[in-house]
mmCIF file of C-alpha atoms in Angstrom:
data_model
loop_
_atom_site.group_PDB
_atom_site.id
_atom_site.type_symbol
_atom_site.label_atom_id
_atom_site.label_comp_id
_atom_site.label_asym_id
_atom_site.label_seq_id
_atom_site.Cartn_x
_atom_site.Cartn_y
_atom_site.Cartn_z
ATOM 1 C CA UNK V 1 -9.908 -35.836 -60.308
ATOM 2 C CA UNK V 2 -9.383 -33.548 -63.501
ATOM 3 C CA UNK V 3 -10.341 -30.157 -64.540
ATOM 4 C CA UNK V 4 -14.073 -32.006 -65.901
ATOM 5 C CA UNK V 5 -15.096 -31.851 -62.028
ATOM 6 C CA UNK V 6 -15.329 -28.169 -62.258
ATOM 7 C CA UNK V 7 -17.001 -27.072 -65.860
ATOM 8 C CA UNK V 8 -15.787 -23.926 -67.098
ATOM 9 C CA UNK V 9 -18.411 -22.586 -69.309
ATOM 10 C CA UNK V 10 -16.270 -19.338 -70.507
ATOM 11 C CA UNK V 11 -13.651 -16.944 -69.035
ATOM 12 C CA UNK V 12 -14.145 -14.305 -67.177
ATOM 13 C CA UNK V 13 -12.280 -11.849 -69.377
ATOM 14 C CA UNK V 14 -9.894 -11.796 -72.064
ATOM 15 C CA UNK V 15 -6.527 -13.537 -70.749
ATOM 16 C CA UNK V 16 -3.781 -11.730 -71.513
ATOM 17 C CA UNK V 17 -0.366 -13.428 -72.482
ATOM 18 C CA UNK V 18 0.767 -13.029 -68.798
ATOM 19 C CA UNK V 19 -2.202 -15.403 -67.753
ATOM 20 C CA UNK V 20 -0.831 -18.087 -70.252
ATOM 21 C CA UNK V 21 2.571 -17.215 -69.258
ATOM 22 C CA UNK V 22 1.731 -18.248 -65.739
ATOM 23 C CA UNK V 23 0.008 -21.531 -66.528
ATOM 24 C CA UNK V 24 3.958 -22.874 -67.543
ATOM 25 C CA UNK V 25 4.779 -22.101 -63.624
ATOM 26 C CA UNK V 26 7.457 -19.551 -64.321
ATOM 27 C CA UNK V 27 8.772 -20.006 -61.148
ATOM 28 C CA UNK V 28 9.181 -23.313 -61.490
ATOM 29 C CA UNK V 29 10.574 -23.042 -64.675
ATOM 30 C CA UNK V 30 13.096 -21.363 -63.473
ATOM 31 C CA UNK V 31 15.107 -23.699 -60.896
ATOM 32 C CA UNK V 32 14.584 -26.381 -63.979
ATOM 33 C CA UNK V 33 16.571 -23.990 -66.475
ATOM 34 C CA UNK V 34 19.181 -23.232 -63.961
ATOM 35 C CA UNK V 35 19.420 -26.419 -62.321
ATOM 36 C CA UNK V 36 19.461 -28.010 -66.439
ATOM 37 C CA UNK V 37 22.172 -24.767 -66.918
ATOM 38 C CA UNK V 38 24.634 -26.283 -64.237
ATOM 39 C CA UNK V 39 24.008 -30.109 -65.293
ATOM 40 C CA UNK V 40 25.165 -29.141 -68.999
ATOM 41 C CA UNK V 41 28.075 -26.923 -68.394
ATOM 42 C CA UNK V 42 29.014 -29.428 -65.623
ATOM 43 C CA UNK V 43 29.360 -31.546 -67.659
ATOM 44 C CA UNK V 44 33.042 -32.928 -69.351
ATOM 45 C CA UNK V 45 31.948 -32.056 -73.091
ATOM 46 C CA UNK V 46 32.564 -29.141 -75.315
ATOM 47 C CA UNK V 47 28.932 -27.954 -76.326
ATOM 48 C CA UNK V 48 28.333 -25.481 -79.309
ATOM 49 C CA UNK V 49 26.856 -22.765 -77.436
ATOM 50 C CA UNK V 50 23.892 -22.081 -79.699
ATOM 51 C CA UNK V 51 23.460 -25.937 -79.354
ATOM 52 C CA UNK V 52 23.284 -25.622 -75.516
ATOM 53 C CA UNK V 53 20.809 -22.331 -76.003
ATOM 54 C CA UNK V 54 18.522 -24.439 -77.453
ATOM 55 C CA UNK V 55 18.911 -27.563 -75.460
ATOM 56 C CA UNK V 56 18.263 -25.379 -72.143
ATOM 57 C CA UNK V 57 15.150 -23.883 -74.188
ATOM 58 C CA UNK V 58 13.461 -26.991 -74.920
ATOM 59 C CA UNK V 59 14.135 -28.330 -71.203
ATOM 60 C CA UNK V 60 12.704 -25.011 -70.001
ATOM 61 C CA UNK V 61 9.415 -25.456 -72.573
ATOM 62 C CA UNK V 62 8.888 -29.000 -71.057
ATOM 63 C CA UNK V 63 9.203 -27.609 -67.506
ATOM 64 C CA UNK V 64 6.485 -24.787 -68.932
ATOM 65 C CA UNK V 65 4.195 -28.107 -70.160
ATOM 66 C CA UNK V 66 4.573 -29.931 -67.027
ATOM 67 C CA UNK V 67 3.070 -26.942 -65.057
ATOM 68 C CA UNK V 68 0.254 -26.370 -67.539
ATOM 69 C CA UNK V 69 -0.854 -30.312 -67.366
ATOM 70 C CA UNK V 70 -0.878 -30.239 -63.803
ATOM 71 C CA UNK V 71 -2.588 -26.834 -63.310
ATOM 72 C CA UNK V 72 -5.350 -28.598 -65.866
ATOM 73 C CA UNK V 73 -5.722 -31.652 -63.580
ATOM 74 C CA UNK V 74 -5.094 -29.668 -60.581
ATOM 75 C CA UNK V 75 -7.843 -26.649 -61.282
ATOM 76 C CA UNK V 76 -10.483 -28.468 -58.775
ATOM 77 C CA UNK V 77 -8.170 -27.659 -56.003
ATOM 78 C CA UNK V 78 -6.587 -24.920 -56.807
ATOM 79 C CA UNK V 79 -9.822 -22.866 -56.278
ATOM 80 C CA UNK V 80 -9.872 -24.225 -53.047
ATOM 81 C CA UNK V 81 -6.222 -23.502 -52.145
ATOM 82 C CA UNK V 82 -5.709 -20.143 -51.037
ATOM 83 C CA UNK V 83 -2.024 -20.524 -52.089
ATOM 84 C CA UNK V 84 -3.555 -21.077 -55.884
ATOM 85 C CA UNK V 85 -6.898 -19.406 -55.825
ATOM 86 C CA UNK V 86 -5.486 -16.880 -58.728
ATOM 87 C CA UNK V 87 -4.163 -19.170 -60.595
ATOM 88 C CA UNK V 88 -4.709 -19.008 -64.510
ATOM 89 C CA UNK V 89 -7.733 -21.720 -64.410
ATOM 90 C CA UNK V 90 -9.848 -21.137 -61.220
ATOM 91 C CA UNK V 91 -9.462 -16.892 -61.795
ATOM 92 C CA UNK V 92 -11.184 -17.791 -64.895
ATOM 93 C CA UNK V 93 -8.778 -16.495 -66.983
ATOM 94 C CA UNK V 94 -7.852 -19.399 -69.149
ATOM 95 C CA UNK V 95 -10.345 -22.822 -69.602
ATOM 96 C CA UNK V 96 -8.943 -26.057 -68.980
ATOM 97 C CA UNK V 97 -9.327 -27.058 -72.678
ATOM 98 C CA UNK V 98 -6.822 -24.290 -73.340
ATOM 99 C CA UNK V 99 -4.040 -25.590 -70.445
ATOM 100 C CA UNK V 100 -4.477 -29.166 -72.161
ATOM 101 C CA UNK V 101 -4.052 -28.289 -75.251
ATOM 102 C CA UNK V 102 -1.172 -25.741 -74.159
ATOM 103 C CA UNK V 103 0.204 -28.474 -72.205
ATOM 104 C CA UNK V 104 0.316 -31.263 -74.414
ATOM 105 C CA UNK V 105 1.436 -28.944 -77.862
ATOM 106 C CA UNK V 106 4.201 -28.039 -75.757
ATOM 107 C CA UNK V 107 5.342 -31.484 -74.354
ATOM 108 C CA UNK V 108 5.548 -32.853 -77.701
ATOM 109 C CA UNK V 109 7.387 -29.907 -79.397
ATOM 110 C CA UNK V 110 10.099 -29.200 -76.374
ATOM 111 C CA UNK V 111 10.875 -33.538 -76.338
ATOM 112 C CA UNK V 112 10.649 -33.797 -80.751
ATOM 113 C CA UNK V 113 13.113 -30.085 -80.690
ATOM 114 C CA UNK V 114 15.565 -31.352 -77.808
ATOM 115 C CA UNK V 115 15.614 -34.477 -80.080
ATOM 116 C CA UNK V 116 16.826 -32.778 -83.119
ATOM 117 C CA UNK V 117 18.916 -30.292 -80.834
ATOM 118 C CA UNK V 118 20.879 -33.049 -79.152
ATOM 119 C CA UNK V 119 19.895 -36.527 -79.186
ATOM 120 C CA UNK V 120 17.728 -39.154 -78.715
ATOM 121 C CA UNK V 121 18.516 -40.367 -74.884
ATOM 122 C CA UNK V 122 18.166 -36.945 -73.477
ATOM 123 C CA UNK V 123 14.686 -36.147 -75.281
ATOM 124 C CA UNK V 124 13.574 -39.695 -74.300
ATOM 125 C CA UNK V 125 14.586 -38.398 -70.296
ATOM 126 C CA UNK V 126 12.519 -35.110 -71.026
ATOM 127 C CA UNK V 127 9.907 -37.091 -72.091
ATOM 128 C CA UNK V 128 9.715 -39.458 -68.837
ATOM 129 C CA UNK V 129 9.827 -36.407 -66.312
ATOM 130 C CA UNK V 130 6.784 -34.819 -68.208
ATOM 131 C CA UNK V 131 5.189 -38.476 -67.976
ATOM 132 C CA UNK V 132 6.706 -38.700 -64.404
ATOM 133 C CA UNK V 133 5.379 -35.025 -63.002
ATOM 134 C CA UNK V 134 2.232 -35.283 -64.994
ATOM 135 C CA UNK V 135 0.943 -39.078 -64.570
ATOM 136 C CA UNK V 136 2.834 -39.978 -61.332
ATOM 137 C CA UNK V 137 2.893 -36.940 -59.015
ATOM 138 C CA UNK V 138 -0.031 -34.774 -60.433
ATOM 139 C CA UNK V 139 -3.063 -37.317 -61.335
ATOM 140 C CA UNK V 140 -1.535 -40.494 -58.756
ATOM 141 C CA UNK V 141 0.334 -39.547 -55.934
ATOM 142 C CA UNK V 142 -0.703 -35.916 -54.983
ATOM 143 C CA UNK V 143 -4.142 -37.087 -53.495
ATOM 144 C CA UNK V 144 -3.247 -40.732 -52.789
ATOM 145 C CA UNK V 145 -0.242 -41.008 -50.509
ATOM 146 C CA UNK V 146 1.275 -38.659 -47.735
ATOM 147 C CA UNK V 147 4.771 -39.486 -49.341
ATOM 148 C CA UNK V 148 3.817 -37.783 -52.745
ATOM 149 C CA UNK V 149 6.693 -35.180 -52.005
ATOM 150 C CA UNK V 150 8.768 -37.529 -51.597
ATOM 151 C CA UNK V 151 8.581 -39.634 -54.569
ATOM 152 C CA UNK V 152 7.460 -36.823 -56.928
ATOM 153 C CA UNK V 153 10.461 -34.599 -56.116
ATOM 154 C CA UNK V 154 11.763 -37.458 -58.138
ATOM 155 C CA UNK V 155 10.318 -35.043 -61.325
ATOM 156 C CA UNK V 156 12.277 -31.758 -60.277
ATOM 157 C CA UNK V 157 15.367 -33.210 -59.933
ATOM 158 C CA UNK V 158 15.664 -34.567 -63.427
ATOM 159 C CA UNK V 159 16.632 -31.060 -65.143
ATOM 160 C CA UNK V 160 20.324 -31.195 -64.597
ATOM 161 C CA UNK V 161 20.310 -34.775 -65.707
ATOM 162 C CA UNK V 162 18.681 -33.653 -68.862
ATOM 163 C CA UNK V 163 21.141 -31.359 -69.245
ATOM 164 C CA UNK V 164 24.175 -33.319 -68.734
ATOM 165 C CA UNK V 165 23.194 -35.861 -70.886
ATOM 166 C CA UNK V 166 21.972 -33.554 -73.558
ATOM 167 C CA UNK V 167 25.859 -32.204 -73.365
ATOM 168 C CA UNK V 168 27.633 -35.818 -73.253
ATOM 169 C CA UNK V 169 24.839 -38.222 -75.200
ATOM 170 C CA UNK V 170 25.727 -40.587 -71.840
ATOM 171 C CA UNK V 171 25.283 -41.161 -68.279
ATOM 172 C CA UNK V 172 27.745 -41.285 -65.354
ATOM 173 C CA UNK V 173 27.550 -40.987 -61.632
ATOM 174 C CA UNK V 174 28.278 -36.608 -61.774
ATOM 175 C CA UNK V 175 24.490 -35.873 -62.663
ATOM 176 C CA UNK V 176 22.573 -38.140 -60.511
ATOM 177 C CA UNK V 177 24.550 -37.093 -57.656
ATOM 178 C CA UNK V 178 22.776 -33.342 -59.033
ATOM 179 C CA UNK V 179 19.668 -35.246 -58.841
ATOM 180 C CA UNK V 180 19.978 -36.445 -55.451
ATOM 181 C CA UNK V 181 21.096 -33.280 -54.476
ATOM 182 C CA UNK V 182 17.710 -32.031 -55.575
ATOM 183 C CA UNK V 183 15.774 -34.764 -54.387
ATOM 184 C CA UNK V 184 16.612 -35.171 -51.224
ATOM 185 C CA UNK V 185 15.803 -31.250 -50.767
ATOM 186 C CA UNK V 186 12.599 -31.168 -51.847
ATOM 187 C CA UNK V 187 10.556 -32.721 -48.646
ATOM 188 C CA UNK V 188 12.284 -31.034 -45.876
ATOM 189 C CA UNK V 189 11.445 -27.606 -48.485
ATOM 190 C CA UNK V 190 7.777 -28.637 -49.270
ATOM 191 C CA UNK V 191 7.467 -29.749 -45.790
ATOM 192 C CA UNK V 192 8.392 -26.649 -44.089
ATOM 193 C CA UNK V 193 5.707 -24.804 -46.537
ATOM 194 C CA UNK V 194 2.969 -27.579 -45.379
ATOM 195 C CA UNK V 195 3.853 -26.309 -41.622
ATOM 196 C CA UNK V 196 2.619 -22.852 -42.272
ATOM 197 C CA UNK V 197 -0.120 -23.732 -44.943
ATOM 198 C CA UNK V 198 -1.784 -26.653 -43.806
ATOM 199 C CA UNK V 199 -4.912 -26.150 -43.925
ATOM 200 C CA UNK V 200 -4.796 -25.015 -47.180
ATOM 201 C CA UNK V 201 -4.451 -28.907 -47.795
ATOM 202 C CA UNK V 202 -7.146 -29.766 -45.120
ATOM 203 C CA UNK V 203 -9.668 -27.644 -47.176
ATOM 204 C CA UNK V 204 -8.278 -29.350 -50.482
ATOM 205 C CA UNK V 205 -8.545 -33.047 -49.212
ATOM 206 C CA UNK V 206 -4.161 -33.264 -50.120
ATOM 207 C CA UNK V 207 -2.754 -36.017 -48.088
ATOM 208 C CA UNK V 208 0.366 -33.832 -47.557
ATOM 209 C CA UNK V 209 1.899 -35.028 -44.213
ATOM 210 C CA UNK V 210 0.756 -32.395 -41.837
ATOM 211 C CA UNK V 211 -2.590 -33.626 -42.608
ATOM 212 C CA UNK V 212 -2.257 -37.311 -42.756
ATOM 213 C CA UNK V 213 0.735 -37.446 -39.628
ATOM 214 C CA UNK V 214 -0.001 -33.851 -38.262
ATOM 215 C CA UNK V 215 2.804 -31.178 -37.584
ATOM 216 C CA UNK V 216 4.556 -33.155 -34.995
ATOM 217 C CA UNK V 217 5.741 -35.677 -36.850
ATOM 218 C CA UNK V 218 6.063 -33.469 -39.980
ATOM 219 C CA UNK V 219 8.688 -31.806 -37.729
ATOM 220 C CA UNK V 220 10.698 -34.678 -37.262
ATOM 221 C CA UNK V 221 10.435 -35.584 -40.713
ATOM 222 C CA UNK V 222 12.223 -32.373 -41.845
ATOM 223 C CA UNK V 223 15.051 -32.637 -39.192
ATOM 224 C CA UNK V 224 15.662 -36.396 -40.624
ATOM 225 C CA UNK V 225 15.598 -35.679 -44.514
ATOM 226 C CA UNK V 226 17.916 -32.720 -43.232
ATOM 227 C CA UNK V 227 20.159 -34.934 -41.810
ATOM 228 C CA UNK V 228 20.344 -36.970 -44.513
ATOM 229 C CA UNK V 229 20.430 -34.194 -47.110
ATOM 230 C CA UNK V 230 23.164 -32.783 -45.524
ATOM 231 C CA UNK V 231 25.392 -35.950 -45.241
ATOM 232 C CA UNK V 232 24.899 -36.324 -49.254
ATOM 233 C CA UNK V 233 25.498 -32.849 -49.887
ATOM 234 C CA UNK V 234 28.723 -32.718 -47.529
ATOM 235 C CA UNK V 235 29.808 -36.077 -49.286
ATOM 236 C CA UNK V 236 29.527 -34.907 -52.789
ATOM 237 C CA UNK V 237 32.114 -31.953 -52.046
ATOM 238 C CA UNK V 238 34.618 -34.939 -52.449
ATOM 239 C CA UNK V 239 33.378 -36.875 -55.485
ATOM 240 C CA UNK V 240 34.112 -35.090 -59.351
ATOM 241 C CA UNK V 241 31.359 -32.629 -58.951
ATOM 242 C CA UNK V 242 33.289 -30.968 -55.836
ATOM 243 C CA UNK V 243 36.528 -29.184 -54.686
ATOM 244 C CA UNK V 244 37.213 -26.504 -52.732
ATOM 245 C CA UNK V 245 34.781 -24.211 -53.586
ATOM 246 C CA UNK V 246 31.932 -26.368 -53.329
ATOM 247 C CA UNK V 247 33.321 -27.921 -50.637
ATOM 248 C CA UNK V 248 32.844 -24.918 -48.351
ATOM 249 C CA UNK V 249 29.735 -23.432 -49.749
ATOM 250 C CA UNK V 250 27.933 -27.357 -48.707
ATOM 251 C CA UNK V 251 29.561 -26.497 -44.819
ATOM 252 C CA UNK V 252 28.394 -23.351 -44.559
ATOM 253 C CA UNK V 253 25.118 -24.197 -46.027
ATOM 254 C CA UNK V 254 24.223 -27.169 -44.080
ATOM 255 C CA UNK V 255 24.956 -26.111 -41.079
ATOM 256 C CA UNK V 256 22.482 -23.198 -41.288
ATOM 257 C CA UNK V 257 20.159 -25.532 -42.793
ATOM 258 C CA UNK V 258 20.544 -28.400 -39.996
ATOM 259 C CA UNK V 259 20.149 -25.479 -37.195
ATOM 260 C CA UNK V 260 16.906 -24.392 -38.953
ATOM 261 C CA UNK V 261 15.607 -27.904 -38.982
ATOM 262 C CA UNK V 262 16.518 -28.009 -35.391
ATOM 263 C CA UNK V 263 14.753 -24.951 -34.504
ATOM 264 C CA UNK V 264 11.686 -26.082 -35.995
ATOM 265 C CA UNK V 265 11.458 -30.096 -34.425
ATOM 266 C CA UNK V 266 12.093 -28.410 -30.780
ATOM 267 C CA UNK V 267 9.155 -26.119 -31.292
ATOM 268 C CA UNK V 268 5.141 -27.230 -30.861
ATOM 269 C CA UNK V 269 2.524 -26.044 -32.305
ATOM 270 C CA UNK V 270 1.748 -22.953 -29.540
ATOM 271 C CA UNK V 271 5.087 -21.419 -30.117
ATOM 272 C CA UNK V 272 4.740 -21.663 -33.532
ATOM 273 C CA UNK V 273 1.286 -20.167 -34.009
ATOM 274 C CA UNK V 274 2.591 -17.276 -31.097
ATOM 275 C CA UNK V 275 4.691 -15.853 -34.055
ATOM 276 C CA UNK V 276 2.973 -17.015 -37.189
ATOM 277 C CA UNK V 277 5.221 -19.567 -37.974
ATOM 278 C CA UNK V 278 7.824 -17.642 -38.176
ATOM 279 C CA UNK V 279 10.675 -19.997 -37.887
ATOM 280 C CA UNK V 280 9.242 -22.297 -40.582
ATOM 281 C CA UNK V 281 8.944 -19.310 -43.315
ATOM 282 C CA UNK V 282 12.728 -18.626 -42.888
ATOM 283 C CA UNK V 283 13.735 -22.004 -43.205
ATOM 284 C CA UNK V 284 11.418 -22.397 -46.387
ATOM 285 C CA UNK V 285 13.033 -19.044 -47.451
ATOM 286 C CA UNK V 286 16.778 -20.275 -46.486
ATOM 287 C CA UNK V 287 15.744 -23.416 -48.472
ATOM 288 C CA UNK V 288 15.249 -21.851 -51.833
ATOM 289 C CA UNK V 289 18.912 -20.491 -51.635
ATOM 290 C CA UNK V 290 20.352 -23.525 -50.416
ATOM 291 C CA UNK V 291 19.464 -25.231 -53.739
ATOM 292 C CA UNK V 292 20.644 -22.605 -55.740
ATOM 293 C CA UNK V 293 23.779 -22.311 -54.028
ATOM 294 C CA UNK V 294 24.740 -25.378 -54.031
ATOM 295 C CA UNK V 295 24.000 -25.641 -57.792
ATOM 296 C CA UNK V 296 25.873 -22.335 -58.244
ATOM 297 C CA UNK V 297 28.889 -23.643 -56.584
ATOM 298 C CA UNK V 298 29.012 -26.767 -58.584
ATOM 299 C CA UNK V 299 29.401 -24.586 -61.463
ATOM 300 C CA UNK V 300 31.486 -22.169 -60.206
ATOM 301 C CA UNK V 301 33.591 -25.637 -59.829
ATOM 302 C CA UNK V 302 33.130 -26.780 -63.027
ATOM 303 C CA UNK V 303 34.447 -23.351 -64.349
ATOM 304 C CA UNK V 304 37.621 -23.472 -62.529
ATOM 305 C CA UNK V 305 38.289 -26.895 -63.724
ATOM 306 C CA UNK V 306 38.252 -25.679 -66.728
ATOM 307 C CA UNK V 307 42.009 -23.859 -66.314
ATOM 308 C CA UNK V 308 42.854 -27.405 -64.390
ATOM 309 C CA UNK V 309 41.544 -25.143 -61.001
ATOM 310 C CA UNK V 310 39.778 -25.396 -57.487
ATOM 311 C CA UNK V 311 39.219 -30.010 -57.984
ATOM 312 C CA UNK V 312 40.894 -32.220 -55.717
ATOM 313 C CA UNK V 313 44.294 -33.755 -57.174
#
């Protein structure tokens, strides 16, 4: 169901450039220009650095028209979310003519510029995650299937793909073990947010597992995508991507990440509503620097292997 189901006759006020700011999701944005950051300099190429600049500028613009598509198609339940309520569209601040139009300029100026930037394989990759985010997640499986996380995560962790290829003009194994990295993280992350904001997607109608399965089994969910996630991440301290450095960081990490998970499948739903959830907001916390850390020790790997450094030999 689009933005139509919900006529916006005129904004409240004047938006400001702030309120179209926000329709690109800066937050968002931001783990795709980092995560895009690491997949480039990761990768075994010498890259002009105004050339990189703009490849990680034109990534970061189709990140920015992602989030303006879906907060178009999304704007019926954002104003029922309480999570979204401000948002751009259902504050009134912005119509959804103007996301569209926002959305869609953007999407074909960041995938024609990375084009020109770097080449044609990487802006054809760009232009599949917008499709992927937009058409798959956003307008098909958000509202249809409890697993939406699951396979739409598939959408975030395309950025350091992007930039990897963008850097090399080819694919190897090094970027889509990034991408798995990413993927794999994203349901036991989103899940642990569902815990402590479900009904948020009760009011909504959102099929997102605590609603569909309910909190019990959403618990055992994250413990098992944990489990998983860390075996992978563990594992890919040993492949090209890894070394030392990383090595330790995904140890360290994962174990505080597996005890979190723990915590949260022992506990039921009295405990947890005895202390607000308390347990699931620091592992959704912990999870946002578990990403990033991993993804800042892969570079920090890549740089020493730079002075022939920190791999395994």
């Amino acid at each position: 169901m689009s933005d139509a189901s919900y006529p916006i006759t005129g904004k409240d006020d004047e938006a400001s450039f702030g309120d179209y700011f926000a329709l690109l999701k800066p937050r968002v944005m931001s783990l795709v220009v980092f995560t895009a950051f690491v997949g480039l300099l990761a990768a075994p190429a010498s890259v002009n650095p105004f050339v990189g600049f703009c490849a990680i500028l034109f990534i970061a613009v189709g990140g920015g028209a992602s989030g303006a598509l879906n907060m178009w198609w999304d704007a019926d339940i954002d104003r029922v979310m309480k999570r979204t309520v401000k948002r751009p569209i259902p504050a009134g601040k912005v119509t959804g003519d103007e996301a569209l139009a926002i959305g869609l300029t953007l999407s074909v100026f960041s995938v024609v510029m990375l084009w020109l930037a770097t080449n044609a394989l990487a802006a054809a990759m760009l232009a599949f995650t917008i499709f992927f985010y937009v058409v798959i997640y956003t307008m098909w499986l958000k509202r249809s299937t409890p697993q939406n996380i699951v396979i739409g995560g598939a959408a975030g962790a395309f950025p350091p793909v992007i930039g990897w290829v963008a850097a090399t003009g080819s694919m190897s194994i090094e970027p889509w073990l990034m991408f798995a990295l990413t993927f794999m993280w994203t349901p036991p992350h989103f899940w642990a947010l569902a815990l402590f904001m479900r009904n948020d997607y009760d009011d909504a109608g959102v099929p997102m597992l605590t609603v569909t399965h309910g909190r019990r089994a959403t618990r055992v969910h994250i413990l098992v995508y944990t489990i998983l996630l860390a075996v992978l991440a563990i594992g890919t301290g040993f492949t090209g991507l890894g070394g030392p450095v990383y090595l330790a960081t995904a140890v360290v990490l994962n174990a505080i990440f597996l005890a979190g998970a723990w915590r949260i499948w022992r506990r039921d739903e009295t405990m947890a509503e005895a202390d607000n959830f308390a347990v699931e907001r620091r592992f959704f916390r912990v999870s946002l620097l578990y990403l990033f850390a991993h993804f800042m020790a892969i570079l920090v790997q890549a740089a020493l292997g730079l002075y022939g450094l920190g791999g395994w030999s």
